[in-house]
Amino acid sequence: MAISENSPQTANTPTSTTGRNQRDNNNNNSNNNSSNSRANSTRDDFVRRPFIYVLQEWVAAQRAQLDGTKSAQSPMSRQQASVVSPRRDSNFPQQEQTQDQQQQQQSTGGLTVQDWEREMARETSTSATEKFIYVCKRVASEANDDDTCTMLKNLLVEYPSTNWIKITDSQQSNCTLIHMLAQRNKVRCIDLLLNTALESITHRTTSTSPNQSHHHGSNSAMAYEKERKMMHRLLEASDSISATPLLYATSHDADDTVAYLLSKEVNTNVKDIYNKFPLLLALRHKNYKIAEMLLADRSTNIHLRGTKGNTALHTVVEEGDLDSCKFLVEHGASAQRRNNDEENVLFFALPHHEVAQYLGQHYSKNGLGKMLLNVNTSGQNIFHKVANDGFFDSLIVLLS
């Protein structure tokens, strides 16, 4: 049967199929163009909008999500959720604070005592030892004296039966709490612990002895002796390398703590197992303020011998430290002192031209000739050393 030209089946022809495909492609292109334009518009809006608005919307959305999560939690889970790090919560809007709290947060890097207590609860166990160490190390390193003292007082009240005097840190040479606080220059905290220990002694003494007139003198003498021993035990305690709190404070430039410890008449001539002593540590740190305080104490031995019998002057001259050499000489250090090898400081000054020049000028009329002829345990003097090792320029400076 013949098919007329006007029959609907003419749509199956190749020509009609091509036209339909073109229309579909045009529709797809228009849809793609519209979606791209919307994406570009959104991106342009995001770029044009101030970043603070975007941040505020994100914070609001996060808080709404957080509030929704908290409402679905049980009381126990809400309590656990509240014990989180203050730093992790810092991105979320906080409640309004008083001016004192804001000033406190600015001085402590944004953390209050309550924030620190929450962090301590999260990062430590229920052990009193861990909490005391956490406060005397972590909190003392970042918080101010007031906050550290407050947390320390809270721990002393919370754990009255804990013998905090025996608490040591196995991760830091078995140092005591006083060592930790001395290293971080927390004078008020050290004084708090010391007074707490002394008050406990006074309380035990008065409670065990009758308060009668004929016992008053003996009780006072007994209490004084016990307090003196307790102060010595706390302020001159040694860690596993025989370092005392004074060595910790000196090696960390804790000027206030050094002054406090000196006021308690601690031993200034203490040495650790490496023969380091406070005066030498202060000079190596170029902390002449601490060195002045140490030498102002009459008990400090400026000629204390360290490694190989070297005095502080031997050591700073050997290191070529001209400023420390001048400091010691001006404070009465003698260059004629000898070490275990019977060598005075000139043996160590030869490699350092400026130090040799200063010593030659200072001692030119005060025993320089005797120092030049000083013979060590090997039977050599300065001239032998110059002949063996050189340093003729330094010798010329000394002789001139």
Coordinates of C-alpha atoms in Angstrom, one line a residue:
M1 CA 0.0 0.0 0.0
A2 CA 1.3 3.4 -0.9
I3 CA 2.1 5.9 1.8
S4 CA 1.2 9.5 1.3
E5 CA 3.5 12.3 1.9
N6 CA 1.2 13.8 4.6
S7 CA 1.2 10.5 6.7
P8 CA 2.4 10.9 10.3
Q9 CA 4.9 8.1 9.9
T10 CA 7.2 10.5 8.0
A11 CA 8.6 11.3 11.5
N12 CA 10.8 8.1 11.3
T13 CA 12.8 9.5 8.4
P14 CA 16.4 10.4 8.9
T15 CA 15.7 14.1 8.5
S16 CA 13.1 14.2 11.3
T17 CA 15.4 12.2 13.7
T18 CA 18.2 14.7 13.2
G19 CA 16.0 17.6 14.0
R20 CA 14.8 16.0 17.2
N21 CA 18.4 15.4 18.3
Q22 CA 19.3 19.0 17.7
R23 CA 16.4 20.1 19.9
D24 CA 17.5 17.8 22.7
N25 CA 21.0 19.1 22.5
N26 CA 19.8 22.7 22.6
N27 CA 17.7 21.9 25.7
N28 CA 20.6 20.2 27.5
N29 CA 22.9 23.1 26.6
S30 CA 20.4 25.6 28.0
N31 CA 20.1 23.6 31.2
N32 CA 23.8 23.4 31.6
N33 CA 24.2 27.1 30.9
S34 CA 21.6 27.9 33.5
S35 CA 23.2 25.7 36.2
N36 CA 26.7 27.1 35.4
S37 CA 25.3 30.6 35.7
R38 CA 23.7 29.8 39.0
A39 CA 27.0 28.3 40.3
N40 CA 28.9 31.3 39.0
S41 CA 26.4 33.6 40.7
T42 CA 26.7 31.7 44.0
R43 CA 30.5 31.8 43.8
D44 CA 30.4 35.5 43.0
D45 CA 28.1 36.2 45.9
F46 CA 30.3 34.3 48.2
V47 CA 33.4 36.2 47.0
R48 CA 31.5 39.5 47.3
R49 CA 30.2 38.8 50.7
P50 CA 32.4 39.8 53.7
F51 CA 34.1 36.8 55.2
I52 CA 32.8 37.7 58.7
Y53 CA 29.2 37.1 57.6
V54 CA 30.1 33.7 56.2
L55 CA 31.9 32.9 59.5
Q56 CA 29.0 34.0 61.6
E57 CA 26.5 31.9 59.6
W58 CA 28.8 28.9 60.0
V59 CA 29.1 29.4 63.8
A60 CA 25.4 29.8 64.1
A61 CA 24.8 26.6 62.2
Q62 CA 27.3 24.7 64.3
R63 CA 25.8 26.0 67.5
A64 CA 22.3 25.0 66.3
Q65 CA 23.6 21.5 65.5
L66 CA 25.3 21.3 68.9
D67 CA 22.2 22.4 70.8
G68 CA 20.1 19.8 68.9
T69 CA 22.6 17.1 69.9
K70 CA 22.7 18.1 73.5
S71 CA 18.9 18.1 73.8
A72 CA 18.9 14.4 72.7
Q73 CA 21.6 13.4 75.2
S74 CA 21.0 11.8 78.6
P75 CA 22.0 13.7 81.7
M76 CA 25.2 11.6 82.0
S77 CA 26.2 12.3 78.4
R78 CA 25.6 16.0 78.8
Q79 CA 27.8 16.0 81.8
Q80 CA 30.5 14.2 79.9
A81 CA 30.1 16.6 77.0
S82 CA 30.8 19.5 79.2
V83 CA 34.2 18.2 80.1
V84 CA 36.0 19.2 77.0
S85 CA 39.1 21.2 76.2
P86 CA 38.6 25.0 76.4
R87 CA 40.6 25.3 73.2
R88 CA 38.2 23.1 71.3
D89 CA 35.2 25.1 72.6
S90 CA 36.9 28.4 71.7
N91 CA 35.3 28.5 68.2
F92 CA 31.8 28.5 69.6
P93 CA 30.0 31.6 71.0
Q94 CA 30.6 31.9 74.7
Q95 CA 28.4 33.3 77.4
E96 CA 28.8 36.9 78.5
Q97 CA 31.7 37.5 80.9
T98 CA 32.4 40.1 83.4
Q99 CA 35.3 42.6 82.9
D100 CA 37.4 40.8 85.6
Q101 CA 37.0 37.5 83.8
Q102 CA 37.9 39.0 80.5
Q103 CA 41.1 40.6 82.0
Q104 CA 41.9 37.3 83.6
Q105 CA 41.5 35.4 80.3
Q106 CA 43.7 38.0 78.5
S107 CA 46.5 37.5 81.1
T108 CA 46.3 33.7 80.9
G109 CA 45.9 33.2 77.1
G110 CA 42.1 33.0 77.3
L111 CA 41.9 30.3 80.0
T112 CA 40.3 30.8 83.4
V113 CA 40.7 28.6 86.5
Q114 CA 37.6 26.8 85.6
D115 CA 38.9 26.1 82.1
W116 CA 42.1 24.7 83.5
E117 CA 40.2 22.5 86.0
R118 CA 38.2 21.1 83.1
E119 CA 41.4 20.4 81.1
M120 CA 43.0 18.8 84.1
A121 CA 39.9 16.5 84.6
R122 CA 40.1 15.5 81.0
E123 CA 43.9 15.0 80.7
T124 CA 44.6 13.4 84.1
S125 CA 43.3 10.5 86.0
T126 CA 41.8 10.6 89.5
S127 CA 45.3 10.3 91.0
A128 CA 46.2 13.2 93.3
T129 CA 49.9 12.8 92.2
E130 CA 49.0 13.4 88.5
K131 CA 46.9 16.4 89.4
F132 CA 49.7 18.0 91.5
I133 CA 52.2 17.5 88.7
Y134 CA 49.8 18.8 86.1
V135 CA 49.3 22.0 88.0
C136 CA 53.0 22.5 88.8
K137 CA 54.1 21.8 85.3
R138 CA 51.4 22.5 82.7
V139 CA 49.4 25.2 84.4
A140 CA 52.5 26.8 85.9
S141 CA 54.0 27.0 82.4
E142 CA 51.1 28.9 80.8
A143 CA 49.0 30.5 83.6
N144 CA 49.8 33.4 85.9
D145 CA 50.7 33.1 89.6
D146 CA 47.2 33.8 90.8
D147 CA 45.6 31.0 88.8
T148 CA 48.3 28.5 89.6
C149 CA 48.1 29.4 93.3
T150 CA 44.3 29.0 93.2
M151 CA 44.5 25.6 91.7
L152 CA 47.2 24.5 94.0
K153 CA 45.1 25.6 97.0
N154 CA 42.2 23.7 95.7
L155 CA 44.2 20.6 95.4
L156 CA 45.6 21.0 99.0
V157 CA 42.0 21.3 100.3
E158 CA 40.8 18.4 98.1
Y159 CA 43.6 16.1 99.1
P160 CA 44.6 17.0 102.6
S161 CA 46.1 13.6 103.4
T162 CA 48.3 13.5 100.3
N163 CA 52.0 13.8 101.1
W164 CA 52.8 16.1 98.3
I165 CA 56.3 16.6 99.6
K166 CA 57.2 13.1 98.3
I167 CA 55.6 13.6 94.9
T168 CA 58.3 13.4 92.1
D169 CA 58.2 13.4 88.3
S170 CA 59.8 10.3 86.9
Q171 CA 59.8 12.0 83.4
Q172 CA 62.0 14.8 84.6
S173 CA 64.9 13.4 86.8
N174 CA 62.5 12.7 89.7
C175 CA 62.2 16.4 90.5
T176 CA 59.9 17.6 93.2
L177 CA 57.0 20.0 93.0
I178 CA 59.3 22.8 94.3
H179 CA 61.8 22.0 91.4
M180 CA 58.9 22.4 88.9
L181 CA 57.7 25.7 90.3
A182 CA 61.3 27.0 90.6
Q183 CA 61.9 26.3 86.9
R184 CA 58.8 28.2 86.0
N185 CA 59.5 31.2 88.3
K186 CA 56.3 30.7 90.4
V187 CA 57.4 32.3 93.7
R188 CA 54.0 32.6 95.3
C189 CA 53.3 28.9 94.7
I190 CA 56.6 27.9 96.2
D191 CA 55.8 30.1 99.2
L192 CA 52.3 28.5 99.5
L193 CA 53.7 25.0 99.6
L194 CA 56.4 26.0 102.1
N195 CA 54.0 27.8 104.4
T196 CA 51.6 24.8 104.2
A197 CA 54.3 22.4 105.3
L198 CA 55.5 24.7 108.1
E199 CA 51.9 25.3 109.4
S200 CA 51.4 21.5 109.6
I201 CA 54.5 21.2 111.7
T202 CA 53.4 24.0 114.0
H203 CA 49.9 22.4 114.4
R204 CA 51.4 19.0 115.2
T205 CA 53.8 20.5 117.8
T206 CA 51.1 22.5 119.6
S207 CA 48.6 19.6 119.6
T208 CA 51.0 17.0 120.9
S209 CA 52.5 19.1 123.7
P210 CA 50.5 20.7 126.5
N211 CA 50.3 24.5 126.3
Q212 CA 51.9 25.3 129.6
S213 CA 54.3 28.0 130.5
H214 CA 57.2 25.7 131.5
H215 CA 56.9 23.9 128.2
H216 CA 56.7 27.1 126.0
G217 CA 60.4 27.6 125.6
S218 CA 61.1 23.9 124.7
N219 CA 58.1 23.8 122.3
S220 CA 59.3 26.9 120.5
A221 CA 62.8 25.5 120.1
M222 CA 61.4 22.2 118.9
A223 CA 59.1 23.9 116.4
Y224 CA 62.0 26.1 115.1
E225 CA 64.3 23.1 114.6
K226 CA 61.6 21.1 112.8
E227 CA 60.7 24.1 110.6
R228 CA 64.4 24.6 109.7
K229 CA 64.7 21.0 108.7
M230 CA 61.5 21.1 106.7
M231 CA 62.6 24.2 104.9
H232 CA 66.0 22.6 104.1
R233 CA 64.2 19.4 102.9
L234 CA 61.9 21.3 100.5
L235 CA 64.1 24.1 99.2
E236 CA 67.3 22.0 98.9
A237 CA 65.8 18.8 97.7
S238 CA 67.9 17.0 95.1
D239 CA 66.6 15.2 92.0
S240 CA 68.2 12.2 90.4
I241 CA 71.2 14.2 89.1
S242 CA 71.6 16.1 92.5
A243 CA 70.2 19.3 91.2
T244 CA 68.4 21.5 93.7
P245 CA 65.6 24.1 93.0
L246 CA 68.2 26.8 92.9
L247 CA 70.0 25.1 90.0
Y248 CA 66.6 24.7 88.2
A249 CA 65.8 28.4 88.8
T250 CA 69.3 29.6 87.7
S251 CA 69.4 27.5 84.5
H252 CA 65.9 28.8 83.5
D253 CA 66.6 32.5 84.3
A254 CA 64.0 32.6 87.1
D255 CA 65.3 35.8 88.7
D256 CA 62.4 36.1 91.3
T257 CA 62.8 32.5 92.4
V258 CA 66.5 32.9 92.8
A259 CA 66.0 35.9 95.0
Y260 CA 63.3 34.1 97.1
L261 CA 65.6 31.0 97.6
L262 CA 68.5 33.2 98.6
S263 CA 66.3 34.9 101.2
K264 CA 65.7 31.5 102.7
E265 CA 69.5 31.0 102.9
V266 CA 69.8 28.0 100.7
N267 CA 73.2 26.6 99.7
T268 CA 74.6 28.6 96.8
N269 CA 77.6 26.3 96.3
V270 CA 75.6 23.2 95.4
K271 CA 76.7 21.1 92.4
D272 CA 75.0 18.4 90.4
I273 CA 76.6 15.2 89.1
Y274 CA 77.9 17.1 86.1
N275 CA 79.7 19.7 88.4
K276 CA 77.5 22.5 87.3
F277 CA 76.8 25.1 90.0
P278 CA 74.6 28.2 90.1
L279 CA 77.2 30.9 89.5
L280 CA 78.5 29.1 86.4
L281 CA 75.0 28.5 85.0
A282 CA 74.1 32.2 85.5
L283 CA 77.3 33.2 83.6
R284 CA 76.7 30.8 80.8
H285 CA 73.2 32.2 80.4
K286 CA 74.6 35.7 80.4
N287 CA 72.3 36.5 83.3
Y288 CA 74.4 38.9 85.3
K289 CA 71.5 39.9 87.4
I290 CA 71.4 36.4 89.0
A291 CA 75.2 36.3 89.1
E292 CA 75.1 39.6 91.1
M293 CA 72.6 38.2 93.5
L294 CA 74.6 35.0 94.0
L295 CA 77.8 36.9 94.7
A296 CA 76.0 39.3 97.0
D297 CA 75.4 36.3 99.2
R298 CA 78.5 36.0 101.4
S299 CA 78.3 32.2 101.4
T300 CA 78.9 32.0 97.6
N301 CA 82.4 30.8 96.8
I302 CA 83.5 32.6 93.7
H303 CA 86.4 30.1 93.4
L304 CA 84.2 27.0 93.6
R305 CA 85.8 24.2 91.6
G306 CA 83.8 22.3 89.0
T307 CA 84.9 19.8 86.2
K308 CA 88.6 19.0 86.4
G309 CA 88.9 21.4 89.2
N310 CA 88.2 24.4 87.0
T311 CA 86.8 27.5 88.7
A312 CA 84.1 29.6 87.0
L313 CA 86.9 31.9 85.7
H314 CA 88.7 29.0 84.1
T315 CA 85.5 27.9 82.3
V316 CA 84.5 31.3 80.9
V317 CA 88.0 32.0 79.8
E318 CA 88.2 28.6 78.1
E319 CA 84.9 29.4 76.3
G320 CA 86.3 32.8 75.2
D321 CA 83.6 34.7 77.1
L322 CA 85.2 38.1 77.6
D323 CA 82.1 39.7 79.3
S324 CA 81.9 37.0 81.9
C325 CA 85.6 37.1 82.4
K326 CA 85.5 40.8 83.1
F327 CA 82.5 40.3 85.4
L328 CA 84.3 37.7 87.6
V329 CA 87.6 39.6 87.7
E330 CA 85.8 42.8 88.7
H331 CA 84.1 40.8 91.5
G332 CA 87.3 39.5 92.9
A333 CA 88.0 36.2 91.1
S334 CA 91.7 35.4 91.0
A335 CA 93.3 34.3 87.8
Q336 CA 96.1 32.6 89.7
R337 CA 93.9 29.8 91.0
R338 CA 94.9 26.4 89.6
N339 CA 92.8 23.4 88.5
N340 CA 93.6 19.7 89.0
D341 CA 96.3 20.0 86.3
E342 CA 97.9 22.9 88.2
E343 CA 97.0 25.3 85.4
N344 CA 95.9 28.9 85.9
V345 CA 93.5 30.7 83.5
L346 CA 96.3 31.9 81.2
F347 CA 96.6 28.4 79.8
F348 CA 93.0 28.7 78.7
A349 CA 93.3 32.2 77.5
L350 CA 95.9 31.6 74.7
P351 CA 93.4 30.6 72.0
H352 CA 91.3 33.8 72.7
H353 CA 93.2 36.9 71.7
E354 CA 90.8 39.5 73.3
V355 CA 90.6 37.6 76.6
A356 CA 94.4 37.2 76.7
Q357 CA 94.8 40.9 76.1
Y358 CA 92.4 41.8 78.9
L359 CA 94.1 39.5 81.4
G360 CA 97.5 40.8 80.4
Q361 CA 96.5 44.4 80.9
H362 CA 94.7 43.7 84.2
Y363 CA 97.5 41.6 85.8
S364 CA 100.4 43.4 84.2
K365 CA 101.4 44.8 87.6
N366 CA 99.7 42.1 89.7
G367 CA 101.5 38.8 89.4
L368 CA 101.5 38.3 85.6
G369 CA 105.1 37.2 85.6
K370 CA 104.4 34.5 88.2
M371 CA 101.4 33.3 86.2
L372 CA 103.5 33.1 83.0
L373 CA 106.1 30.8 84.8
N374 CA 103.4 28.6 86.4
V375 CA 104.2 25.0 85.7
N376 CA 101.5 22.4 85.3
T377 CA 101.6 18.7 86.2
S378 CA 103.3 17.9 82.9
G379 CA 106.1 20.3 83.8
Q380 CA 105.1 22.9 81.2
N381 CA 104.5 26.6 81.5
I382 CA 102.9 29.1 79.1
F383 CA 106.0 29.3 76.9
H384 CA 106.0 25.5 76.4
K385 CA 102.3 25.6 75.5
V386 CA 102.8 28.4 72.9
A387 CA 105.7 26.4 71.4
N388 CA 103.6 23.3 71.1
D389 CA 100.2 24.8 70.1
G390 CA 101.1 28.2 68.6
F391 CA 99.1 31.3 69.7
F392 CA 102.2 33.6 69.4
D393 CA 99.9 36.6 69.0
S394 CA 98.4 36.0 72.4
L395 CA 101.8 35.5 74.0
I396 CA 102.9 38.9 72.5
V397 CA 99.8 40.5 73.9
L398 CA 100.5 39.1 77.4
L399 CA 104.2 40.2 77.3
S400 CA 103.4 43.6 76.1

